[in-house]
């Protein structure tokens, strides 16, 4: 029985009460805290940046999983590492020199991930999968929380799992976007290892209970 890694997305938290929200996550069964960084260029939205990440880190007792939805991520990778990131994912669509980006993240001694948009084929990862620790499969178009889960994700998870096996990779499969009570189990059955959940967790009357329920799912 393999339990999933649960990574609540702070994007859906109450930003006016970040300390309280982070302490709630500390006390919950959450494994990682997912941090969405948006630049208004790669994605059509802005979220927050380094000072807010540092503020989260000040209270966080769990690893920060930083998802960079930005162009030229190499400019900021070291700063996010200093701000407390233990996992950093960059988008394949934003990185013409992806291998170099991955080497940069790994040289900091932290986990390196590659995020892929819904339209991007997992076969794009063929030549990088052996070098990375995580694939962040976007199950919505990046840029906003609270969107509807894209069903095509299931077949991408299965295809990616095959690729991981074929290449002898240790990469974890993370699902990001629209995760809820209906798709969490089938995603794990298909081969997902990490579930990101924003609105599903933070809009619940008791987020810790929702996290516990997700954590209790297994494959
Ligand atoms: C979307 C972000 C997601 C988002 C998930 O661009 O990458 O991490 O916060 O939020 P929900 O779970 O509400 O779709
Ligand atoms: Zn994300």
PDB file of C-alpha atoms and ligand atoms in Angstrom:
ATOM      1  CA  UNK A   1       0.000   0.000   0.000  1.00  0.00           C
ATOM      2  CA  UNK A   2       1.511   3.289  -1.135  1.00  0.00           C
ATOM      3  CA  UNK A   3       0.172   6.450   0.427  1.00  0.00           C
ATOM      4  CA  UNK A   4       0.079   9.622  -1.652  1.00  0.00           C
ATOM      5  CA  UNK A   5       2.058  12.747  -0.902  1.00  0.00           C
ATOM      6  CA  UNK A   6      -0.449  15.540  -0.254  1.00  0.00           C
ATOM      7  CA  UNK A   7       0.552  19.072  -1.214  1.00  0.00           C
ATOM      8  CA  UNK A   8      -2.101  21.706  -0.436  1.00  0.00           C
ATOM      9  CA  UNK A   9      -1.737  24.770  -2.664  1.00  0.00           C
ATOM     10  CA  UNK A  10      -1.350  27.962  -0.657  1.00  0.00           C
ATOM     11  CA  UNK A  11      -2.806  29.903  -3.629  1.00  0.00           C
ATOM     12  CA  UNK A  12      -6.265  29.047  -2.272  1.00  0.00           C
ATOM     13  CA  UNK A  13      -5.428  30.090   1.314  1.00  0.00           C
ATOM     14  CA  UNK A  14      -6.535  33.272   3.066  1.00  0.00           C
ATOM     15  CA  UNK A  15      -3.607  35.600   2.301  1.00  0.00           C
ATOM     16  CA  UNK A  16      -4.596  37.921   5.126  1.00  0.00           C
ATOM     17  CA  UNK A  17      -4.030  35.063   7.571  1.00  0.00           C
ATOM     18  CA  UNK A  18      -1.058  33.219   6.116  1.00  0.00           C
ATOM     19  CA  UNK A  19       0.507  32.431   9.482  1.00  0.00           C
ATOM     20  CA  UNK A  20      -2.704  30.781  10.655  1.00  0.00           C
ATOM     21  CA  UNK A  21      -3.107  28.865   7.381  1.00  0.00           C
ATOM     22  CA  UNK A  22       0.483  27.585   7.434  1.00  0.00           C
ATOM     23  CA  UNK A  23       0.151  26.509  11.070  1.00  0.00           C
ATOM     24  CA  UNK A  24      -3.049  24.660  10.144  1.00  0.00           C
ATOM     25  CA  UNK A  25      -1.051  22.806   7.454  1.00  0.00           C
ATOM     26  CA  UNK A  26       1.753  22.094   9.948  1.00  0.00           C
ATOM     27  CA  UNK A  27      -0.733  20.429  12.266  1.00  0.00           C
ATOM     28  CA  UNK A  28      -2.404  18.495   9.434  1.00  0.00           C
ATOM     29  CA  UNK A  29      -1.316  15.372   7.558  1.00  0.00           C
ATOM     30  CA  UNK A  30      -0.130  17.467   4.601  1.00  0.00           C
ATOM     31  CA  UNK A  31       3.323  16.455   3.379  1.00  0.00           C
ATOM     32  CA  UNK A  32       4.382  19.472   1.329  1.00  0.00           C
ATOM     33  CA  UNK A  33       3.167  23.036   0.864  1.00  0.00           C
ATOM     34  CA  UNK A  34       2.644  23.851  -2.822  1.00  0.00           C
ATOM     35  CA  UNK A  35       3.655  27.402  -3.778  1.00  0.00           C
ATOM     36  CA  UNK A  36       2.417  28.784  -7.118  1.00  0.00           C
ATOM     37  CA  UNK A  37       4.583  31.526  -8.601  1.00  0.00           C
ATOM     38  CA  UNK A  38       3.050  33.336 -11.610  1.00  0.00           C
ATOM     39  CA  UNK A  39       4.660  36.099 -13.644  1.00  0.00           C
ATOM     40  CA  UNK A  40       1.836  37.430 -15.826  1.00  0.00           C
ATOM     41  CA  UNK A  41       3.908  36.451 -18.902  1.00  0.00           C
ATOM     42  CA  UNK A  42       4.106  32.662 -19.008  1.00  0.00           C
ATOM     43  CA  UNK A  43       0.616  32.581 -17.493  1.00  0.00           C
ATOM     44  CA  UNK A  44      -2.045  35.288 -17.668  1.00  0.00           C
ATOM     45  CA  UNK A  45      -2.016  36.010 -13.954  1.00  0.00           C
ATOM     46  CA  UNK A  46       0.201  37.243 -11.122  1.00  0.00           C
ATOM     47  CA  UNK A  47       0.306  35.482  -7.760  1.00  0.00           C
ATOM     48  CA  UNK A  48       3.088  36.367  -5.327  1.00  0.00           C
ATOM     49  CA  UNK A  49       6.858  36.102  -5.160  1.00  0.00           C
ATOM     50  CA  UNK A  50       9.881  35.865  -2.910  1.00  0.00           C
ATOM     51  CA  UNK A  51       8.853  37.929   0.148  1.00  0.00           C
ATOM     52  CA  UNK A  52       5.614  35.977   0.538  1.00  0.00           C
ATOM     53  CA  UNK A  53       7.450  32.668   0.066  1.00  0.00           C
ATOM     54  CA  UNK A  54       9.927  33.725   2.784  1.00  0.00           C
ATOM     55  CA  UNK A  55       7.025  34.651   5.071  1.00  0.00           C
ATOM     56  CA  UNK A  56       5.463  31.222   4.528  1.00  0.00           C
ATOM     57  CA  UNK A  57       8.787  29.560   5.209  1.00  0.00           C
ATOM     58  CA  UNK A  58       9.115  31.383   8.528  1.00  0.00           C
ATOM     59  CA  UNK A  59       6.158  29.380   9.851  1.00  0.00           C
ATOM     60  CA  UNK A  60       6.268  26.247   7.709  1.00  0.00           C
ATOM     61  CA  UNK A  61       7.305  22.938   9.246  1.00  0.00           C
ATOM     62  CA  UNK A  62       6.903  21.111   5.914  1.00  0.00           C
ATOM     63  CA  UNK A  63       8.872  21.229   2.657  1.00  0.00           C
ATOM     64  CA  UNK A  64       7.985  24.002   0.214  1.00  0.00           C
ATOM     65  CA  UNK A  65       7.152  22.667  -3.254  1.00  0.00           C
ATOM     66  CA  UNK A  66       7.658  25.655  -5.544  1.00  0.00           C
ATOM     67  CA  UNK A  67       5.937  25.619  -8.947  1.00  0.00           C
ATOM     68  CA  UNK A  68       7.476  28.304 -11.143  1.00  0.00           C
ATOM     69  CA  UNK A  69       5.008  29.429 -13.831  1.00  0.00           C
ATOM     70  CA  UNK A  70       7.499  31.991 -15.102  1.00  0.00           C
ATOM     71  CA  UNK A  71       9.748  32.629 -18.083  1.00  0.00           C
ATOM     72  CA  UNK A  72      13.511  32.552 -17.547  1.00  0.00           C
ATOM     73  CA  UNK A  73      13.255  30.634 -14.265  1.00  0.00           C
ATOM     74  CA  UNK A  74      17.071  30.418 -14.070  1.00  0.00           C
ATOM     75  CA  UNK A  75      17.059  34.042 -12.869  1.00  0.00           C
ATOM     76  CA  UNK A  76      15.121  33.148  -9.722  1.00  0.00           C
ATOM     77  CA  UNK A  77      15.940  29.524  -8.878  1.00  0.00           C
ATOM     78  CA  UNK A  78      18.711  30.397  -6.393  1.00  0.00           C
ATOM     79  CA  UNK A  79      16.578  33.023  -4.692  1.00  0.00           C
ATOM     80  CA  UNK A  80      13.702  30.572  -4.237  1.00  0.00           C
ATOM     81  CA  UNK A  81      16.155  28.043  -2.846  1.00  0.00           C
ATOM     82  CA  UNK A  82      17.320  30.661  -0.338  1.00  0.00           C
ATOM     83  CA  UNK A  83      13.660  31.415   0.414  1.00  0.00           C
ATOM     84  CA  UNK A  84      13.209  27.787   1.495  1.00  0.00           C
ATOM     85  CA  UNK A  85      12.197  25.775  -1.588  1.00  0.00           C
ATOM     86  CA  UNK A  86      12.953  22.065  -1.269  1.00  0.00           C
ATOM     87  CA  UNK A  87      11.351  21.161  -4.581  1.00  0.00           C
ATOM     88  CA  UNK A  88      11.445  23.483  -7.599  1.00  0.00           C
ATOM     89  CA  UNK A  89       9.552  22.760 -10.814  1.00  0.00           C
ATOM     90  CA  UNK A  90      10.003  24.677 -14.054  1.00  0.00           C
ATOM     91  CA  UNK A  91       7.778  24.458 -17.122  1.00  0.00           C
ATOM     92  CA  UNK A  92       9.026  22.557 -20.154  1.00  0.00           C
ATOM     93  CA  UNK A  93       7.183  25.123 -22.317  1.00  0.00           C
ATOM     94  CA  UNK A  94       9.149  27.995 -20.718  1.00  0.00           C
ATOM     95  CA  UNK A  95      12.600  26.419 -20.949  1.00  0.00           C
ATOM     96  CA  UNK A  96      14.480  26.128 -24.243  1.00  0.00           C
ATOM     97  CA  UNK A  97      17.445  24.854 -22.204  1.00  0.00           C
ATOM     98  CA  UNK A  98      15.570  22.585 -19.849  1.00  0.00           C
ATOM     99  CA  UNK A  99      18.506  20.284 -19.146  1.00  0.00           C
ATOM    100  CA  UNK A 100      20.568  23.262 -17.966  1.00  0.00           C
ATOM    101  CA  UNK A 101      17.672  24.468 -15.786  1.00  0.00           C
ATOM    102  CA  UNK A 102      17.436  21.035 -14.163  1.00  0.00           C
ATOM    103  CA  UNK A 103      21.192  20.896 -13.530  1.00  0.00           C
ATOM    104  CA  UNK A 104      20.998  24.318 -11.883  1.00  0.00           C
ATOM    105  CA  UNK A 105      18.241  23.178  -9.492  1.00  0.00           C
ATOM    106  CA  UNK A 106      20.029  19.910  -8.704  1.00  0.00           C
ATOM    107  CA  UNK A 107      23.304  21.713  -8.010  1.00  0.00           C
ATOM    108  CA  UNK A 108      21.521  23.328  -5.051  1.00  0.00           C
ATOM    109  CA  UNK A 109      20.902  19.893  -3.531  1.00  0.00           C
ATOM    110  CA  UNK A 110      17.120  20.066  -3.847  1.00  0.00           C
ATOM    111  CA  UNK A 111      14.523  18.151  -5.875  1.00  0.00           C
ATOM    112  CA  UNK A 112      14.126  19.193  -9.502  1.00  0.00           C
ATOM    113  CA  UNK A 113      10.772  18.950 -11.247  1.00  0.00           C
ATOM    114  CA  UNK A 114       9.385  19.618 -14.699  1.00  0.00           C
ATOM    115  CA  UNK A 115       5.824  20.870 -15.113  1.00  0.00           C
ATOM    116  CA  UNK A 116       3.875  20.147 -18.305  1.00  0.00           C
ATOM    117  CA  UNK A 117       0.808  21.921 -19.618  1.00  0.00           C
ATOM    118  CA  UNK A 118      -2.322  19.978 -20.587  1.00  0.00           C
ATOM    119  CA  UNK A 119      -1.544  20.143 -24.324  1.00  0.00           C
ATOM    120  CA  UNK A 120       2.078  19.003 -23.939  1.00  0.00           C
ATOM    121  CA  UNK A 121       2.751  15.350 -24.642  1.00  0.00           C
ATOM    122  CA  UNK A 122       4.593  13.408 -21.948  1.00  0.00           C
ATOM    123  CA  UNK A 123       6.868  12.088 -24.715  1.00  0.00           C
ATOM    124  CA  UNK A 124       8.510  15.555 -24.565  1.00  0.00           C
ATOM    125  CA  UNK A 125      10.122  14.296 -21.342  1.00  0.00           C
ATOM    126  CA  UNK A 126      11.817  11.274 -22.915  1.00  0.00           C
ATOM    127  CA  UNK A 127      15.310  12.774 -22.720  1.00  0.00           C
ATOM    128  CA  UNK A 128      15.006  14.430 -19.309  1.00  0.00           C
ATOM    129  CA  UNK A 129      12.967  11.937 -17.270  1.00  0.00           C
ATOM    130  CA  UNK A 130      16.104  10.136 -16.027  1.00  0.00           C
ATOM    131  CA  UNK A 131      17.460  13.395 -14.591  1.00  0.00           C
ATOM    132  CA  UNK A 132      14.464  14.669 -12.656  1.00  0.00           C
ATOM    133  CA  UNK A 133      12.799  13.938  -9.323  1.00  0.00           C
ATOM    134  CA  UNK A 134       9.269  14.974 -10.208  1.00  0.00           C
ATOM    135  CA  UNK A 135       6.895  15.642 -13.083  1.00  0.00           C
ATOM    136  CA  UNK A 136       4.143  18.135 -12.324  1.00  0.00           C
ATOM    137  CA  UNK A 137       1.344  17.158 -14.691  1.00  0.00           C
ATOM    138  CA  UNK A 138      -0.993  20.093 -15.093  1.00  0.00           C
ATOM    139  CA  UNK A 139      -4.593  18.913 -15.004  1.00  0.00           C
ATOM    140  CA  UNK A 140      -5.852  22.470 -15.701  1.00  0.00           C
ATOM    141  CA  UNK A 141      -4.311  25.271 -17.748  1.00  0.00           C
ATOM    142  CA  UNK A 142      -1.915  26.978 -15.338  1.00  0.00           C
ATOM    143  CA  UNK A 143      -2.684  30.469 -14.077  1.00  0.00           C
ATOM    144  CA  UNK A 144      -5.685  30.120 -11.801  1.00  0.00           C
ATOM    145  CA  UNK A 145      -6.938  28.011  -8.935  1.00  0.00           C
ATOM    146  CA  UNK A 146     -10.445  26.582  -8.812  1.00  0.00           C
ATOM    147  CA  UNK A 147     -10.650  25.341 -12.416  1.00  0.00           C
ATOM    148  CA  UNK A 148     -12.258  22.171 -13.717  1.00  0.00           C
ATOM    149  CA  UNK A 149     -10.116  19.024 -13.904  1.00  0.00           C
ATOM    150  CA  UNK A 150      -9.226  17.936 -17.466  1.00  0.00           C
ATOM    151  CA  UNK A 151     -10.163  14.253 -17.925  1.00  0.00           C
ATOM    152  CA  UNK A 152      -7.410  13.571 -20.485  1.00  0.00           C
ATOM    153  CA  UNK A 153      -5.000  13.713 -17.523  1.00  0.00           C
ATOM    154  CA  UNK A 154      -5.679  10.046 -16.658  1.00  0.00           C
ATOM    155  CA  UNK A 155      -4.210   8.738 -19.879  1.00  0.00           C
ATOM    156  CA  UNK A 156      -1.230  11.079 -19.520  1.00  0.00           C
ATOM    157  CA  UNK A 157      -0.541   9.665 -16.047  1.00  0.00           C
ATOM    158  CA  UNK A 158      -0.582   6.107 -17.415  1.00  0.00           C
ATOM    159  CA  UNK A 159       1.650   7.039 -20.346  1.00  0.00           C
ATOM    160  CA  UNK A 160       4.073   8.876 -18.063  1.00  0.00           C
ATOM    161  CA  UNK A 161       4.207   5.930 -15.655  1.00  0.00           C
ATOM    162  CA  UNK A 162       5.224   3.708 -18.593  1.00  0.00           C
ATOM    163  CA  UNK A 163       7.930   6.169 -19.642  1.00  0.00           C
ATOM    164  CA  UNK A 164       9.261   6.336 -16.080  1.00  0.00           C
ATOM    165  CA  UNK A 165       9.481   2.537 -15.922  1.00  0.00           C
ATOM    166  CA  UNK A 166      11.041   2.261 -19.362  1.00  0.00           C
ATOM    167  CA  UNK A 167      13.778   4.752 -18.506  1.00  0.00           C
ATOM    168  CA  UNK A 168      14.348   3.459 -14.955  1.00  0.00           C
ATOM    169  CA  UNK A 169      13.522   6.934 -13.608  1.00  0.00           C
ATOM    170  CA  UNK A 170      12.705   7.657  -9.969  1.00  0.00           C
ATOM    171  CA  UNK A 171      10.505  10.656 -10.837  1.00  0.00           C
ATOM    172  CA  UNK A 172       7.318  11.153  -8.860  1.00  0.00           C
ATOM    173  CA  UNK A 173       4.120  12.063 -10.710  1.00  0.00           C
ATOM    174  CA  UNK A 174       2.412  15.126  -9.242  1.00  0.00           C
ATOM    175  CA  UNK A 175      -1.075  16.161 -10.342  1.00  0.00           C
ATOM    176  CA  UNK A 176      -1.866  19.849 -10.208  1.00  0.00           C
ATOM    177  CA  UNK A 177      -5.271  21.408 -10.766  1.00  0.00           C
ATOM    178  CA  UNK A 178      -8.885  20.581  -9.981  1.00  0.00           C
ATOM    179  CA  UNK A 179      -8.080  17.663  -7.688  1.00  0.00           C
ATOM    180  CA  UNK A 180     -11.125  16.642  -5.637  1.00  0.00           C
ATOM    181  CA  UNK A 181     -12.960  13.703  -4.065  1.00  0.00           C
ATOM    182  CA  UNK A 182     -14.032  12.362  -7.490  1.00  0.00           C
ATOM    183  CA  UNK A 183     -10.689  12.194  -9.250  1.00  0.00           C
ATOM    184  CA  UNK A 184      -8.192  11.630  -6.402  1.00  0.00           C
ATOM    185  CA  UNK A 185      -8.599   7.819  -6.217  1.00  0.00           C
ATOM    186  CA  UNK A 186      -8.610   7.155  -9.961  1.00  0.00           C
ATOM    187  CA  UNK A 187      -5.537   9.390 -10.305  1.00  0.00           C
ATOM    188  CA  UNK A 188      -3.681   7.325  -7.715  1.00  0.00           C
ATOM    189  CA  UNK A 189      -4.790   4.100  -9.406  1.00  0.00           C
ATOM    190  CA  UNK A 190      -3.446   5.437 -12.698  1.00  0.00           C
ATOM    191  CA  UNK A 191      -0.039   5.993 -11.051  1.00  0.00           C
ATOM    192  CA  UNK A 192       0.004   9.454  -9.442  1.00  0.00           C
ATOM    193  CA  UNK A 193       2.264   9.903  -6.385  1.00  0.00           C
ATOM    194  CA  UNK A 194       1.612  13.516  -5.332  1.00  0.00           C
ATOM    195  CA  UNK A 195      -1.736  15.317  -5.232  1.00  0.00           C
ATOM    196  CA  UNK A 196      -1.810  19.112  -5.184  1.00  0.00           C
ATOM    197  CA  UNK A 197      -5.126  20.514  -3.966  1.00  0.00           C
ATOM    198  CA  UNK A 198      -6.037  24.161  -3.565  1.00  0.00           C
ATOM    199  CA  UNK A 199      -9.712  24.975  -3.463  1.00  0.00           C
ATOM    200  CA  UNK A 200     -10.772  21.457  -2.511  1.00  0.00           C
ATOM    201  CA  UNK A 201      -8.752  21.801   0.713  1.00  0.00           C
ATOM    202  CA  UNK A 202      -9.106  25.478   1.591  1.00  0.00           C
ATOM    203  CA  UNK A 203     -12.796  25.908   0.793  1.00  0.00           C
ATOM    204  CA  UNK A 204     -13.695  23.041   3.124  1.00  0.00           C
ATOM    205  CA  UNK A 205     -15.137  23.888   6.519  1.00  0.00           C
ATOM    206  CA  UNK A 206     -12.327  21.815   8.043  1.00  0.00           C
ATOM    207  CA  UNK A 207      -9.340  21.672   5.648  1.00  0.00           C
ATOM    208  CA  UNK A 208      -7.412  19.291   7.941  1.00  0.00           C
ATOM    209  CA  UNK A 209     -10.172  16.690   7.578  1.00  0.00           C
ATOM    210  CA  UNK A 210     -10.035  16.908   3.776  1.00  0.00           C
ATOM    211  CA  UNK A 211      -6.243  16.527   3.889  1.00  0.00           C
ATOM    212  CA  UNK A 212      -6.633  13.481   6.144  1.00  0.00           C
ATOM    213  CA  UNK A 213      -9.149  11.935   3.717  1.00  0.00           C
ATOM    214  CA  UNK A 214      -6.791  12.468   0.767  1.00  0.00           C
ATOM    215  CA  UNK A 215      -3.896  11.023   2.736  1.00  0.00           C
ATOM    216  CA  UNK A 216      -5.959   7.928   3.600  1.00  0.00           C
ATOM    217  CA  UNK A 217      -6.329   7.067  -0.105  1.00  0.00           C
ATOM    218  CA  UNK A 218      -3.831   4.516  -1.323  1.00  0.00           C
ATOM    219  CA  UNK A 219      -2.961   2.391  -4.273  1.00  0.00           C
TER     220      UNK A 219
HETATM  221  C1  LIG B   1      -2.724  26.487 -11.189  1.00  0.00           C
HETATM  222  C2  LIG B   1      -1.830  26.149 -10.019  1.00  0.00           C
HETATM  223  C3  LIG B   1      -2.394  25.122  -9.085  1.00  0.00           C
HETATM  224  C4  LIG B   1      -3.591  25.603  -8.300  1.00  0.00           C
HETATM  225  C5  LIG B   1      -4.418  24.417  -7.911  1.00  0.00           C
HETATM  226  O1  LIG B   1      -2.061  27.353 -12.031  1.00  0.00           O
HETATM  227  O2  LIG B   1      -0.605  25.635 -10.489  1.00  0.00           O
HETATM  228  O3  LIG B   1      -1.403  24.679  -8.187  1.00  0.00           O
HETATM  229  O4  LIG B   1      -3.219  26.317  -7.152  1.00  0.00           O
HETATM  230  O5  LIG B   1      -5.609  24.868  -7.370  1.00  0.00           O
HETATM  231  P1  LIG B   1      -6.956  24.031  -7.435  1.00  0.00           P
HETATM  232  O6  LIG B   1      -6.707  22.772  -6.668  1.00  0.00           O
HETATM  233  O7  LIG B   1      -7.955  24.929  -6.794  1.00  0.00           O
HETATM  234  O8  LIG B   1      -7.253  23.756  -8.880  1.00  0.00           O
HETATM  235 ZN1  LIG B   2       0.786  24.628  -9.014  1.00  0.00          ZN
END
